[in-house]
Amino acid sequence: MGAALAVFRREFGASLSSPVAWAATVLLVIALHLLFFFVGFPIGDRTLPAFWSGRVAMLDGLFAWLPVFFAILAPALTMGSWAEERRAGTDEILMSLPVRTRELVLGKFLASWCLLAAISVLAILPVALMVDSVGPLDWGTVWGGTLGACLLAGASVGVGLATSACAREELVAFLGSAAILGLLWALMLVIRILPGEWADAAYYASPALHFLESSARGLLDLRDAIYFLLFTGGALLINISVLEGRRWG
Amino acid sequence: MQAGQASNHAQAEGASAAASRLPARSKGRSRQRFNSWLTALLVILVLIQGNRLMREHGALVRDITEDQLFLPSRVGERMLGELQDTLQVKAFFTGDVKIGSVQIAKRRLIDQLEEYGRASRGRMQISYLDPNSSPEARSEATSLGIVPAPALVDQGVSKVAQDVWLGVVLRYRGKESVLKWVLPQYMESKFLGALRKVTRERLPSVGFVTGDGRNLDPRFGPMRDLLQDQYRLHEALDLALGLEIPESVDVLVVAEPTNLHPRVAYEIDRFVQRGGRALFLLDGLRVDLAGQYVQSIPSGLEAMLASWGVQPRPGVLWDQQSHNVLKARLAEDEAPVSYDYPFWLRVPKQAMHASLPATAGLPGVNLYWAQELDYSPIEGLLAEDLLWTSEETWSLPSDEPGLVHLEALEELQRRVRPAGAARRVLGLSLSGLFPSAFTAGVPAALDPIKLALHEDRVQRALAAGLEPPALEVVLLEEPVQSAELESQVILIGDADWAAGERFFGPANRLFFVNLVDTLALENDLLALRSRQPIERPIDDFLAEERAAIGLMGDPEDVQEGEQLTLAKYEDLASQLAARRRWKLMALASGGSLGLALLLGFLWRQSFGRTPSVSPRPGLSGLSQGDES
């Protein structure tokens, strides 16, 4: 565990020094806030008005955009985690170090997850305070949504890392994980027209729905927590398996 | 030479060893890929199966919102927890649903039923039947009145249609209640309403009197149907002939009483005196917009109401601030035009009693041609205002031309000005000891023939616009109960809001059943219905800036020369409001970025800069000897 924490500290610190994390923060904050205040969420069945035109003290429009942003940011933050090493040929040196693969993976995961979760919390809470200053905001939905956003961030980062481990190039890693996360998000758009059993399966499979239907509305469900745990754990397991195979192959 | 041969031999051996490793290496890579794919597949399977198991067995849910609407209410939990016997619930749901949105709704309904099952602590047995695949289930559903609803959706290039069954029947101790069609958003109130029907020993009995007390006014048919669906209905007719309101009646609804004979008023008073609770929908006017006439309607209850301190004011209310729009056409060949019609009152949530169960959870109601209820305090009676108008309300005479002649509305708007404007009471709740108006003598019951003749004379007089003749009333010396038992009465200064499909809309229906449930002491149902989301409007910056500048008053009063100034000030108010919005948004976004910078700075201070020795985070993470 000590090695994992060491990897985490170094990775997190390096992220704070790199322009990617700062660009991600600025992008998320400005774009998310603009969309929330002026555009709303016009996509699919769950359309929501913009904050100023809807005139209701709630953050549903903000939470509705988070899965979309995570589908871009998580790949951006994780694309270089393994793919860059592989491209440069330094992954073999990395694998030869006396550190367990799972500790490496866990350390990188924790770094990227904490970064994305911190960016999300920083984007959500000041808006919540501002909305509360102009209307009676339900803080239960804010805390639920923030917690759900952190879990969703973990799942997104897990997918990003697993894809990065499989890819040779950073761009391929980015596009691959963005495609996977985008498809998972898009499930909730097509669920209405899917045949019955497929709709059920899509409902269970979509991380965005597990977030938006429950925690983003202030409903804490153990089943959703287990879902995100399994999802993230599964992605990390795939990540470890790919690296282990490369290590000993 | 020998060294050279040895070297060649070593090289050859090395080459052949390398050659033999090549297939092994590619075999290793294939195995690696296979293992990775296998792991990925196993992970997906575990994810799916784990999720399924959790769906069925891992329900642990907390609702942390203020509204508390996502989980069964406390009332529901209590009703289910108090079951003494087994409640059988049969859900007639389509099994193989072809349409995604319906499948999701069905899944939510099943989840809700399972929640109720858990709350019942094993007293609820749920079974799911598919009428599409089982003829017996279909036959049973049809016999219960459950019918499928057609659903149609586009899937790709084709359309998919399916008849969908979503009906539920509850059975308990020989009683049965059927929900012919349920959706997740209405499930709780419908299910618990049905539960109440099958578990209550006796449903409240509601007596119903309309108009002249002899016939059901067809305009109140929807109200009657609503009462019959929820309660045991008793139509109290011919009270003037000496029939009493039965002892079994718990609540009496008197809708638009019209020229009631004093004997009817006495029977109603007697009902209240023995502790019965009553709802009065009073209306002094009948307005016919199409026919463009207005008819005054004396109720016949004036003396009784006066003894309780209540006097409906003559005239009709005009609310300048809170009213509805009327769409009408002045001629057959013209398109309908929208008129601001301040005689149709819009009573918002803020103009209703905030804590009484009847009005607490309502979003608002609409009243039509209402009259003010004046109240003078009477000893022993407690009065509470239920509904009221805005401060900009006037009481206008019933012969006001603008009432039915829409072209006169504009002129009326100009004439109606601040003098005389006040908040007017539209609904009252009285509780306590009600003094009787009949202590001086009891009106004798009527002879049926005399009554029929009198009514005929009254109708003819009203149609001619004349004062209806008074019927001779003989007073009998009989003992009369007065202010001995406590009771409760609710009075509303309008009856049109509950008449006909046009006015008796969802909000008004909810208000009506709330009033009856209040009088029937159905607190559980009231608690369920008052579960509404809390309204969360944000501040209206534009209205605040306009008020701060002083932009109030009627724009029509503005002279032409002043209009330019008005536009300038409106513009200024808009700019100030926009500035406030941008300031708040800048604070929010700036706050986010500022906090990010602060956290980054604090991290660096705590843990130092990341060494730039190695550009590769993966390596730099371990190059300092941190590994365990």
Coordinates of N, CA, C and O in Angstrom, one line a residue, chain A residues 4-106:
Chain A
A4 N 1.7 2.2 -3.4 CA 0.5 2.8 -4.1 C 0.4 4.3 -3.7 O 0.2 5.2 -4.6
L5 N 0.6 4.6 -2.4 CA 0.5 5.9 -2.0 C 1.6 6.8 -2.5 O 1.4 8.0 -2.9
A6 N 2.8 6.2 -2.6 CA 3.9 6.9 -3.2 C 3.6 7.3 -4.6 O 3.8 8.4 -5.1
V7 N 3.1 6.3 -5.4 CA 2.8 6.6 -6.8 C 1.7 7.6 -6.9 O 1.8 8.5 -7.7
F8 N 0.7 7.5 -6.0 CA -0.4 8.5 -6.0 C 0.2 9.9 -5.7 O -0.1 10.8 -6.5
R9 N 1.1 10.1 -4.7 CA 1.6 11.4 -4.4 C 2.3 12.0 -5.6 O 2.2 13.1 -6.0
R10 N 3.2 11.2 -6.2 CA 4.0 11.7 -7.3 C 3.1 12.0 -8.5 O 3.3 13.0 -9.2
E11 N 2.2 11.1 -8.8 CA 1.3 11.3 -9.9 C 0.4 12.5 -9.8 O 0.3 13.4 -10.7
F12 N -0.1 12.7 -8.6 CA -1.0 13.8 -8.3 C -0.2 15.1 -8.4 O -0.6 16.1 -9.0
G13 N 1.0 15.1 -7.8 CA 1.8 16.3 -7.8 C 2.2 16.6 -9.2 O 2.2 17.8 -9.6
A14 N 2.5 15.6 -10.0 CA 2.9 15.8 -11.4 C 1.7 16.4 -12.2 O 1.9 17.2 -13.1
S15 N 0.6 15.9 -11.9 CA -0.6 16.4 -12.6 C -0.8 17.9 -12.3 O -1.2 18.7 -13.2
L16 N -0.6 18.3 -11.1 CA -0.7 19.7 -10.8 C 0.3 20.6 -11.5 O 0.1 21.8 -11.6
S17 N 1.4 19.9 -11.8 CA 2.4 20.7 -12.6 C 2.1 20.7 -14.0 O 2.7 21.5 -14.8
S18 N 1.3 19.8 -14.5 CA 1.2 19.7 -16.0 C 0.0 20.6 -16.4 O -0.9 20.8 -15.7
P19 N 0.1 21.1 -17.6 CA -0.9 22.0 -18.1 C -2.3 21.3 -18.4 O -3.3 21.9 -18.4
V20 N -2.2 19.9 -18.5 CA -3.5 19.2 -18.9 C -4.5 19.4 -17.8 O -5.7 19.6 -18.0
A21 N -4.1 19.2 -16.5 CA -5.0 19.3 -15.4 C -5.6 20.7 -15.3 O -6.8 20.8 -15.0
W22 N -4.8 21.7 -15.5 CA -5.3 23.0 -15.4 C -6.2 23.4 -16.5 O -7.3 24.0 -16.3
A23 N -5.9 22.9 -17.7 CA -6.8 23.1 -18.8 C -8.1 22.4 -18.6 O -9.2 23.0 -18.9
A24 N -8.0 21.2 -18.0 CA -9.3 20.5 -17.7 C -10.1 21.2 -16.7 O -11.3 21.3 -16.8
T25 N -9.5 21.8 -15.7 CA -10.2 22.5 -14.7 C -10.9 23.7 -15.3 O -12.1 23.9 -15.1
V26 N -10.1 24.5 -16.0 CA -10.7 25.7 -16.6 C -11.9 25.4 -17.5 O -13.0 26.0 -17.5
L27 N -11.6 24.4 -18.4 CA -12.6 23.9 -19.3 C -13.9 23.5 -18.6 O -15.0 23.9 -19.0
L28 N -13.8 22.6 -17.6 CA -14.9 22.1 -17.0 C -15.7 23.2 -16.3 O -16.9 23.4 -16.5
V29 N -15.0 24.1 -15.6 CA -15.7 25.1 -14.8 C -16.4 26.1 -15.7 O -17.6 26.3 -15.6
I30 N -15.7 26.6 -16.7 CA -16.3 27.7 -17.6 C -17.4 27.1 -18.4 O -18.5 27.6 -18.5
A31 N -17.1 26.0 -19.1 CA -18.1 25.4 -20.0 C -19.3 24.9 -19.2 O -20.5 25.1 -19.6
L32 N -19.1 24.2 -18.2 CA -20.2 23.6 -17.4 C -21.1 24.8 -16.8 O -22.3 24.7 -16.9
H33 N -20.4 25.8 -16.3 CA -21.2 26.9 -15.7 C -22.0 27.6 -16.8 O -23.2 28.0 -16.6
L34 N -21.4 27.8 -18.0 CA -22.1 28.5 -19.0 C -23.3 27.7 -19.5 O -24.4 28.2 -19.7
L35 N -23.1 26.4 -19.7 CA -24.2 25.6 -20.1 C -25.3 25.5 -19.0 O -26.5 25.6 -19.4
F36 N -25.0 25.5 -17.8 CA -26.0 25.4 -16.7 C -26.8 26.7 -16.7 O -28.0 26.7 -16.6
F37 N -26.1 27.9 -16.8 CA -26.8 29.1 -16.6 C -27.6 29.5 -17.8 O -28.6 30.2 -17.7
F38 N -27.1 29.2 -19.0 CA -27.7 29.8 -20.2 C -28.3 28.8 -21.2 O -29.1 29.2 -22.0
V39 N -27.9 27.5 -21.1 CA -28.4 26.6 -22.1 C -29.3 25.6 -21.5 O -30.3 25.2 -22.1
G40 N -29.1 25.1 -20.3 CA -29.9 24.0 -19.7 C -29.4 22.7 -20.3 O -28.2 22.6 -20.7
F41 N -30.2 21.7 -20.4 CA -29.9 20.4 -20.9 C -30.9 20.1 -22.0 O -32.0 19.6 -21.6
P42 N -30.6 20.3 -23.3 CA -31.6 20.1 -24.3 C -31.6 18.8 -25.0 O -32.2 18.6 -26.0
I43 N -30.9 17.8 -24.4 CA -30.7 16.5 -25.1 C -31.6 15.4 -24.6 O -31.7 15.3 -23.4
G44 N -32.2 14.7 -25.5 CA -33.0 13.5 -25.2 C -34.3 13.9 -24.5 O -34.8 15.0 -24.6
D45 N -34.8 12.9 -23.7 CA -36.1 13.0 -23.0 C -36.0 13.9 -21.8 O -37.0 14.5 -21.3
R46 N -34.8 13.9 -21.2 CA -34.7 14.6 -19.9 C -34.2 16.1 -20.1 O -33.2 16.5 -19.6
T47 N -35.0 16.8 -21.0 CA -34.6 18.2 -21.2 C -34.8 19.1 -20.0 O -35.8 18.9 -19.3
L48 N -33.9 20.0 -19.8 CA -34.0 20.9 -18.6 C -33.8 22.3 -19.1 O -32.9 22.5 -20.0
P49 N -34.5 23.3 -18.6 CA -34.3 24.7 -19.0 C -33.0 25.2 -18.4 O -32.5 24.7 -17.4
A50 N -32.5 26.3 -19.0 CA -31.4 27.0 -18.4 C -31.8 27.6 -17.0 O -32.9 27.8 -16.8
F51 N -30.8 27.8 -16.2 CA -31.1 28.2 -14.8 C -31.8 29.6 -14.8 O -32.9 29.7 -14.1
W52 N -31.4 30.5 -15.6 CA -32.0 31.8 -15.6 C -33.4 31.8 -16.2 O -34.3 32.6 -15.8
S53 N -33.6 31.0 -17.2 CA -35.0 31.0 -17.8 C -35.9 30.0 -17.0 O -37.1 30.3 -16.9
G54 N -35.4 28.9 -16.5 CA -36.2 28.0 -15.7 C -36.7 28.6 -14.3 O -37.7 28.3 -13.8
R55 N -35.7 29.4 -13.8 CA -36.0 30.2 -12.5 C -36.4 29.3 -11.4 O -37.3 29.6 -10.6
V56 N -35.7 28.1 -11.3 CA -36.0 27.2 -10.2 C -34.6 27.0 -9.5 O -33.6 26.7 -10.2
A57 N -34.6 27.0 -8.2 CA -33.3 26.8 -7.5 C -33.0 25.3 -7.4 O -33.3 24.6 -6.4
M58 N -32.3 24.8 -8.4 CA -31.9 23.4 -8.4 C -30.7 23.2 -9.3 O -30.5 24.0 -10.2
L59 N -30.0 22.2 -9.1 CA -28.7 21.9 -9.9 C -28.9 20.8 -10.9 O -27.9 20.3 -11.4
D60 N -30.1 20.4 -11.2 CA -30.3 19.3 -12.1 C -29.6 19.5 -13.4 O -29.0 18.5 -14.0
G61 N -29.6 20.7 -14.0 CA -29.0 21.0 -15.3 C -27.5 20.8 -15.2 O -26.8 20.3 -16.1
L62 N -26.9 21.1 -14.1 CA -25.5 21.0 -13.9 C -25.1 19.5 -13.8 O -24.2 19.1 -14.5
F63 N -25.8 18.7 -13.1 CA -25.5 17.3 -12.9 C -25.8 16.6 -14.2 O -25.1 15.6 -14.6
A64 N -26.7 17.0 -15.0 CA -27.0 16.3 -16.3 C -25.9 16.4 -17.2 O -25.7 15.5 -18.1
W65 N -25.1 17.5 -17.2 CA -23.9 17.6 -18.1 C -22.7 16.9 -17.6 O -21.7 16.6 -18.4
L66 N -22.6 16.5 -16.4 CA -21.4 15.9 -15.8 C -21.0 14.6 -16.6 O -19.8 14.5 -16.9
P67 N -21.9 13.7 -16.8 CA -21.4 12.5 -17.6 C -20.8 12.8 -18.9 O -19.9 12.2 -19.4
V68 N -21.3 13.9 -19.6 CA -20.8 14.3 -20.9 C -19.3 14.8 -20.7 O -18.4 14.4 -21.5
F69 N -19.2 15.6 -19.7 CA -17.8 16.2 -19.5 C -16.8 15.1 -19.0 O -15.7 15.1 -19.4
F70 N -17.3 14.2 -18.2 CA -16.4 13.1 -17.8 C -16.0 12.2 -19.0 O -14.9 11.7 -19.0
A71 N -16.9 12.1 -20.0 CA -16.5 11.3 -21.2 C -15.4 12.0 -22.0 O -14.8 11.3 -22.8
I72 N -15.1 13.3 -21.7 CA -14.0 13.9 -22.4 C -12.8 14.1 -21.4 O -11.7 13.8 -21.8
L73 N -13.1 14.5 -20.2 CA -12.0 14.8 -19.3 C -11.3 13.6 -18.8 O -10.1 13.6 -18.6
A74 N -12.1 12.5 -18.4 CA -11.4 11.3 -17.9 C -10.4 10.8 -18.9 O -9.3 10.5 -18.5
P75 N -10.8 10.6 -20.2 CA -9.8 10.2 -21.1 C -8.6 11.1 -21.3 O -7.5 10.7 -21.4
A76 N -8.9 12.5 -21.2 CA -7.8 13.4 -21.3 C -6.8 13.3 -20.2 O -5.6 13.4 -20.3
L77 N -7.3 13.0 -19.0 CA -6.4 12.9 -17.8 C -5.7 11.6 -17.7 O -4.6 11.5 -17.1
T78 N -6.2 10.6 -18.4 CA -5.7 9.2 -18.2 C -5.0 8.7 -19.5 O -4.3 7.7 -19.4
M79 N -5.1 9.4 -20.6 CA -4.6 8.9 -21.8 C -3.1 8.6 -21.8 O -2.6 7.7 -22.5
G80 N -2.4 9.4 -21.1 CA -0.9 9.3 -21.1 C -0.4 8.3 -20.0 O 0.8 8.0 -19.9
S81 N -1.3 7.8 -19.1 CA -0.9 7.1 -18.0 C -0.1 5.9 -18.3 O 1.0 5.6 -17.8
W82 N -0.6 5.1 -19.3 CA 0.2 3.9 -19.7 C 0.6 4.0 -21.2 O 1.7 3.5 -21.5
A83 N -0.2 4.6 -22.0 CA 0.1 4.6 -23.4 C 1.4 5.4 -23.7 O 2.2 5.0 -24.6
E84 N 1.6 6.4 -23.0 CA 2.8 7.2 -23.2 C 4.0 6.4 -22.9 O 5.1 6.4 -23.6
E85 N 4.0 5.6 -21.8 CA 5.1 4.8 -21.4 C 5.4 3.8 -22.4 O 6.5 3.5 -22.8
R86 N 4.3 3.2 -23.0 CA 4.4 2.2 -24.0 C 5.0 2.7 -25.2 O 5.9 2.1 -25.9
R87 N 4.6 3.9 -25.6 CA 5.1 4.5 -26.9 C 6.5 4.8 -26.7 O 7.3 4.6 -27.7
A88 N 6.9 5.3 -25.6 CA 8.3 5.7 -25.4 C 9.2 4.5 -25.1 O 10.4 4.6 -25.0
G89 N 8.6 3.3 -24.8 CA 9.4 2.1 -24.5 C 9.8 2.0 -23.1 O 10.6 1.1 -22.7
T90 N 9.3 2.9 -22.2 CA 9.8 2.9 -20.9 C 8.9 2.0 -20.0 O 9.2 1.9 -18.8
D91 N 7.9 1.4 -20.5 CA 7.0 0.6 -19.7 C 7.8 -0.7 -19.2 O 7.5 -1.2 -18.2
E92 N 8.7 -1.1 -20.0 CA 9.4 -2.3 -19.6 C 10.3 -2.0 -18.4 O 10.4 -2.9 -17.5
I93 N 10.8 -0.8 -18.4 CA 11.6 -0.4 -17.2 C 10.7 -0.4 -16.0 O 11.0 -0.8 -14.9
L94 N 9.5 0.2 -16.2 CA 8.6 0.4 -15.2 C 8.1 -1.0 -14.6 O 8.1 -1.2 -13.4
M95 N 7.9 -1.9 -15.5 CA 7.5 -3.2 -15.1 C 8.5 -4.0 -14.3 O 8.2 -4.9 -13.6
S96 N 9.8 -3.6 -14.6 CA 10.8 -4.4 -13.9 C 11.1 -3.9 -12.5 O 11.9 -4.5 -11.8
L97 N 10.5 -2.8 -12.2 CA 10.7 -2.2 -10.8 C 10.1 -3.2 -9.8 O 9.1 -3.8 -10.0
P98 N 10.6 -3.2 -8.6 CA 10.1 -4.1 -7.5 C 8.8 -3.6 -6.9 O 8.7 -3.4 -5.7
V99 N 7.8 -3.3 -7.7 CA 6.5 -2.8 -7.2 C 5.5 -3.7 -7.9 O 5.5 -4.0 -9.1
R100 N 4.5 -4.1 -7.1 CA 3.4 -4.9 -7.6 C 2.6 -4.1 -8.7 O 2.4 -2.9 -8.5
T101 N 2.2 -4.8 -9.7 CA 1.4 -4.1 -10.7 C 0.2 -3.5 -10.1 O -0.2 -2.3 -10.5
R102 N -0.5 -4.1 -9.2 CA -1.7 -3.6 -8.7 C -1.5 -2.3 -7.9 O -2.3 -1.4 -7.8
E103 N -0.3 -2.2 -7.3 CA 0.0 -1.0 -6.6 C 0.2 0.2 -7.5 O -0.2 1.3 -7.3
L104 N 0.9 -0.2 -8.6 CA 1.1 0.9 -9.7 C -0.3 1.4 -10.2 O -0.5 2.6 -10.3
V105 N -1.1 0.4 -10.5 CA -2.4 0.7 -11.1 C -3.2 1.5 -10.0 O -3.9 2.5 -10.4
L106 N -3.2 1.1 -8.8 CA -4.0 1.7 -7.8 C -3.5 3.2 -7.6 O -4.3 4.1 -7.4

